[in-house]
Tab-separated table of C-alpha atoms in Angstrom:
chain	number	residue	atom	x	y	z
A	1	GLY	CA	-22.171	12.519	40.553
A	2	GLN	CA	-20.730	15.803	39.460
A	3	GLN	CA	-19.916	18.056	42.373
A	4	LEU	CA	-18.853	21.668	42.543
A	5	ASN	CA	-16.220	22.769	45.024
A	6	GLN	CA	-16.751	26.415	45.849
A	7	SER	CA	-14.279	28.547	47.746
A	8	PRO	CA	-13.837	30.392	49.920
A	9	GLN	CA	-16.646	29.329	52.219
A	10	SER	CA	-16.874	32.837	53.656
A	11	MET	CA	-15.244	36.222	53.250
A	12	PHE	CA	-15.102	39.315	55.427
A	13	ILE	CA	-14.002	42.398	53.543
A	14	GLN	CA	-14.020	46.172	53.820
A	15	GLU	CA	-16.252	48.288	51.638
A	16	GLY	CA	-14.423	49.233	48.464
A	17	GLU	CA	-12.330	46.090	48.272
A	18	ASP	CA	-12.432	43.662	45.381
A	19	VAL	CA	-13.638	40.095	45.902
A	20	SER	CA	-12.870	36.878	44.083
A	21	MET	CA	-14.448	33.457	44.494
A	22	ASN	CA	-14.288	30.319	42.428
A	23	CYS	CA	-15.795	26.946	41.688
A	24	THR	CA	-14.030	23.848	40.493
A	25	SER	CA	-15.183	20.444	39.371
A	26	SER	CA	-13.606	17.159	38.416
A	27	SER	CA	-16.059	16.999	35.504
A	28	ILE	CA	-16.585	19.198	32.500
A	29	PHE	CA	-19.509	21.614	32.446
A	30	ASN	CA	-20.862	23.285	29.321
A	31	THR	CA	-22.574	26.063	31.259
A	32	TRP	CA	-21.734	27.901	34.450
A	33	LEU	CA	-24.238	29.990	36.374
A	34	TRP	CA	-23.618	32.373	39.248
A	35	TYR	CA	-26.395	33.273	41.680
A	36	LYS	CA	-26.688	35.556	44.697
A	37	GLN	CA	-29.065	34.813	47.538
A	38	ASP	CA	-30.106	37.348	50.162
A	39	PRO	CA	-31.394	36.087	53.545
A	40	GLY	CA	-34.946	34.809	53.296
A	41	GLU	CA	-35.066	35.226	49.539
A	42	GLY	CA	-34.644	33.044	46.488
A	43	PRO	CA	-31.406	33.072	44.469
A	44	VAL	CA	-31.057	35.685	41.757
A	45	LEU	CA	-29.193	34.880	38.558
A	46	LEU	CA	-26.176	37.165	38.182
A	47	ILE	CA	-24.271	35.831	35.210
A	48	ALA	CA	-24.558	32.878	32.823
A	49	LEU	CA	-21.519	31.552	30.949
A	50	TYR	CA	-21.730	29.291	27.914
A	51	LYS	CA	-18.302	29.115	26.276
A	52	ALA	CA	-14.920	28.009	27.574
A	53	GLY	CA	-12.774	31.083	28.114
A	54	GLU	CA	-15.795	33.402	28.099
A	55	LEU	CA	-15.496	36.521	30.247
A	56	THR	CA	-18.800	38.249	31.026
A	57	SER	CA	-19.564	41.328	33.083
A	58	ASN	CA	-22.691	42.547	34.828
A	59	GLY	CA	-21.977	45.938	36.359
A	60	ARG	CA	-19.275	45.478	38.975
A	61	LEU	CA	-19.438	41.710	38.608
A	62	THR	CA	-17.251	39.756	36.208
A	63	ALA	CA	-17.318	36.005	35.729
A	64	GLN	CA	-15.126	33.739	33.656
A	65	PHE	CA	-15.686	30.275	32.234
A	66	GLY	CA	-12.412	28.411	32.734
A	67	ILE	CA	-10.623	27.234	29.620
A	68	THR	CA	-10.605	23.636	30.887
A	69	ARG	CA	-14.400	23.855	31.405
A	70	LYS	CA	-13.847	22.561	34.919
A	71	ASP	CA	-13.810	25.860	36.752
A	72	SER	CA	-15.314	29.318	36.913
A	73	PHE	CA	-14.499	32.530	38.739
A	74	LEU	CA	-16.636	35.411	39.972
A	75	ASN	CA	-15.084	38.757	40.786
A	76	ILE	CA	-16.789	41.722	42.438
A	77	SER	CA	-15.048	45.055	42.180
A	78	ALA	CA	-15.334	47.952	44.616
A	79	SER	CA	-17.659	46.110	46.986
A	80	ILE	CA	-20.544	47.921	48.659
A	81	PRO	CA	-22.683	46.911	51.666
A	82	SER	CA	-25.513	45.595	49.494
A	83	ASP	CA	-23.149	42.977	48.051
A	84	VAL	CA	-23.635	41.067	51.304
A	85	GLY	CA	-25.185	37.666	50.729
A	86	ILE	CA	-24.437	34.116	49.690
A	87	TYR	CA	-23.055	33.528	46.220
A	88	PHE	CA	-23.596	30.156	44.551
A	89	CYS	CA	-22.093	28.695	41.445
A	90	ALA	CA	-24.151	26.135	39.558
A	91	GLY	CA	-23.837	23.911	36.536
A	92	PRO	CA	-26.338	21.722	34.668
A	93	VAL	CA	-26.192	17.946	34.793
A	94	ILE	CA	-28.273	15.793	32.494
A	95	SER	CA	-30.672	13.762	34.635
A	96	GLY	CA	-32.370	11.600	32.065
A	97	GLY	CA	-33.956	12.064	28.649
A	98	SER	CA	-34.168	15.765	27.974
A	99	ASN	CA	-34.251	16.639	31.656
A	100	TYR	CA	-31.439	18.289	33.509
A	101	LYS	CA	-30.833	19.551	37.002
A	102	LEU	CA	-28.495	22.125	38.446
A	103	THR	CA	-25.749	21.075	40.789
A	104	PHE	CA	-24.774	23.843	43.185
A	105	GLY	CA	-21.661	24.780	45.034
A	106	LYS	CA	-22.011	25.117	48.806
A	107	GLY	CA	-21.900	28.874	48.553
A	108	THR	CA	-19.629	31.731	49.566
A	109	LEU	CA	-20.946	33.939	52.358
A	110	LEU	CA	-19.815	37.501	51.763
A	111	THR	CA	-19.803	40.090	54.536
A	112	VAL	CA	-18.912	43.684	53.711
A	113	ASN	CA	-17.941	46.016	56.526
A	114	PRO	CA	-18.888	49.622	55.827
B	1	GLY	CA	-37.691	39.921	32.742
B	2	ALA	CA	-37.763	36.295	33.992
B	3	VAL	CA	-39.759	36.884	37.159
B	4	VAL	CA	-41.102	34.051	39.275
B	5	SER	CA	-43.529	34.546	42.131
B	6	GLN	CA	-44.457	32.247	44.977
B	7	HIS	CA	-47.466	32.274	47.230
B	8	PRO	CA	-47.662	32.311	50.132
B	9	SER	CA	-44.349	33.791	51.242
B	10	TRP	CA	-44.795	32.175	54.627
B	11	VAL	CA	-47.295	29.808	56.189
B	12	ILE	CA	-47.847	28.257	59.582
B	13	CYS	CA	-49.933	25.108	59.761
B	14	LYS	CA	-50.812	22.460	62.276
B	15	SER	CA	-49.356	18.997	62.156
B	16	GLY	CA	-51.451	16.677	60.016
B	17	THR	CA	-52.839	19.335	57.714
B	18	SER	CA	-51.917	19.955	54.086
B	19	VAL	CA	-50.407	23.070	52.597
B	20	LYS	CA	-50.323	24.180	48.970
B	21	ILE	CA	-47.614	26.458	47.588
B	22	GLU	CA	-48.018	28.143	44.206
B	23	CYS	CA	-45.227	29.046	41.837
B	24	ARG	CA	-45.900	31.280	38.849
B	25	SER	CA	-43.703	32.481	36.029
B	26	LEU	CA	-44.932	36.015	35.394
B	27	ASP	CA	-43.245	37.029	32.154
B	28	PHE	CA	-42.081	33.822	30.496
B	29	GLN	CA	-43.325	30.344	29.801
B	30	ALA	CA	-41.696	27.850	32.117
B	31	THR	CA	-41.569	24.577	30.247
B	32	THR	CA	-39.802	23.089	33.231
B	33	MET	CA	-40.237	23.968	36.869
B	34	PHE	CA	-38.162	22.801	39.775
B	35	TRP	CA	-38.888	22.575	43.488
B	36	TYR	CA	-36.137	22.929	46.036
B	37	ARG	CA	-35.873	22.745	49.774
B	38	GLN	CA	-33.256	24.701	51.691
B	39	PHE	CA	-32.132	24.222	55.268
B	40	PRO	CA	-30.450	27.073	57.182
B	41	LYS	CA	-26.942	27.872	55.982
B	42	GLN	CA	-27.053	25.150	53.365
B	43	SER	CA	-27.264	25.009	49.619
B	44	LEU	CA	-30.423	24.209	47.704
B	45	MET	CA	-31.626	20.624	47.634
B	46	LEU	CA	-33.608	19.634	44.547
B	47	MET	CA	-36.838	17.835	45.385
B	48	ALA	CA	-38.403	17.343	41.979
B	49	THR	CA	-38.489	18.428	38.356
B	50	SER	CA	-41.730	18.910	36.488
B	51	ASN	CA	-42.433	19.460	32.817
B	52	GLU	CA	-45.715	21.062	31.849
B	53	GLY	CA	-48.392	18.444	31.418
B	54	SER	CA	-46.232	15.584	32.657
B	55	LYS	CA	-45.746	13.835	35.962
B	56	ALA	CA	-42.996	15.223	38.133
B	57	THR	CA	-39.688	13.427	38.477
B	58	TYR	CA	-38.710	13.168	42.125
B	59	GLU	CA	-35.221	13.004	43.516
B	60	GLN	CA	-34.156	9.976	45.468
B	61	GLY	CA	-35.433	10.087	49.020
B	62	VAL	CA	-38.280	12.519	48.297
B	63	GLU	CA	-41.707	10.992	48.938
B	64	LYS	CA	-43.909	11.686	45.940
B	65	ASP	CA	-47.082	10.914	47.886
B	66	LYS	CA	-46.152	13.458	50.508
B	67	PHE	CA	-44.969	16.226	48.203
B	68	LEU	CA	-47.531	16.421	45.419
B	69	ILE	CA	-46.461	18.473	42.429
B	70	ASN	CA	-48.717	19.671	39.660
B	71	HIS	CA	-47.537	21.582	36.588
B	72	ALA	CA	-50.773	22.104	34.735
B	73	SER	CA	-49.767	25.128	32.672
B	74	LEU	CA	-46.665	26.831	31.351
B	75	THR	CA	-46.922	29.478	34.036
B	76	LEU	CA	-48.094	27.626	37.131
B	77	SER	CA	-46.792	24.799	39.273
B	78	THR	CA	-48.002	23.838	42.719
B	79	LEU	CA	-46.426	21.909	45.553
B	80	THR	CA	-48.737	20.397	48.145
B	81	VAL	CA	-47.229	19.158	51.369
B	82	THR	CA	-49.679	16.539	52.594
B	83	SER	CA	-50.102	15.562	56.236
B	84	ALA	CA	-47.380	17.988	57.228
B	85	HIS	CA	-45.196	17.264	60.235
B	86	PRO	CA	-42.743	19.487	62.106
B	87	GLU	CA	-39.818	17.922	60.227
B	88	ASP	CA	-41.328	19.307	57.001
B	89	SER	CA	-40.717	22.823	58.272
B	90	SER	CA	-38.304	24.417	55.848
B	91	PHE	CA	-37.762	27.033	53.164
B	92	TYR	CA	-39.251	25.869	49.863
B	93	ILE	CA	-38.135	27.542	46.642
B	94	CYS	CA	-39.359	26.986	43.107
B	95	SER	CA	-37.673	27.895	39.863
B	96	GLY	CA	-38.674	27.998	36.242
B	97	SER	CA	-36.787	27.453	33.035
B	98	GLY	CA	-37.922	28.478	29.585
B	99	GLY	CA	-35.842	25.919	27.747
B	100	SER	CA	-32.298	26.965	28.550
B	101	TYR	CA	-30.149	25.923	31.495
B	102	GLU	CA	-30.890	29.225	33.219
B	103	GLN	CA	-33.288	28.816	36.111
B	104	TYR	CA	-35.149	31.744	37.583
B	105	PHE	CA	-36.097	31.364	41.206
B	106	GLY	CA	-39.101	32.477	43.182
B	107	PRO	CA	-38.703	34.346	46.481
B	108	GLY	CA	-39.342	31.212	48.523
B	109	THR	CA	-41.979	30.058	50.996
B	110	ARG	CA	-41.201	29.602	54.666
B	111	LEU	CA	-43.241	26.691	56.030
B	112	THR	CA	-43.568	26.173	59.755
B	113	VAL	CA	-45.474	23.142	61.004
B	114	THR	CA	-46.521	23.267	64.639
């Protein structure tokens, strides 16, 4: 099945630094989603991307849909302590009929040192 | 917008009993709802997909008689863990989709079976 390779697995950065993480796949996706999950909580949708080459921002977050449709990047600028959490990329895979399911990357654990 | 609630947020039950978890979409109609299970430091594992008014579609390896899913309305889905055992202890998360690939997640339910 389609799998997403997310990297890095973890990051330790200083407050104020910029962060970049990415997801790659051997298969084409027509949508990329980026989520953040805080400990003990459900994931929160950060950015949704629908077109190859699309660059979308949400505050200090910027995500890009790779031109090959096989990768996506998430950048966080000027990190702050509340950026701490696990970031997941996800893409939809048709699972039969009109149903689909999301395949997730394994996540990037971000730690921000104040 | 796109808020999903879950109840309860945590539950402790004795082995052999059943537990019901509710998932509600508060400000949108969730034509499709998904149930996930998440183990510590791991990504989300899809258990089943349910469309309103239809039987749920379970992922391979998930026992449909043990994890009963009902999606009776466009705003409510329930997951019942029947005859729970300690190995069923986990973090259960639901999500809802209003017709696009974007899924909006609930805050999760921590189940502990003693």
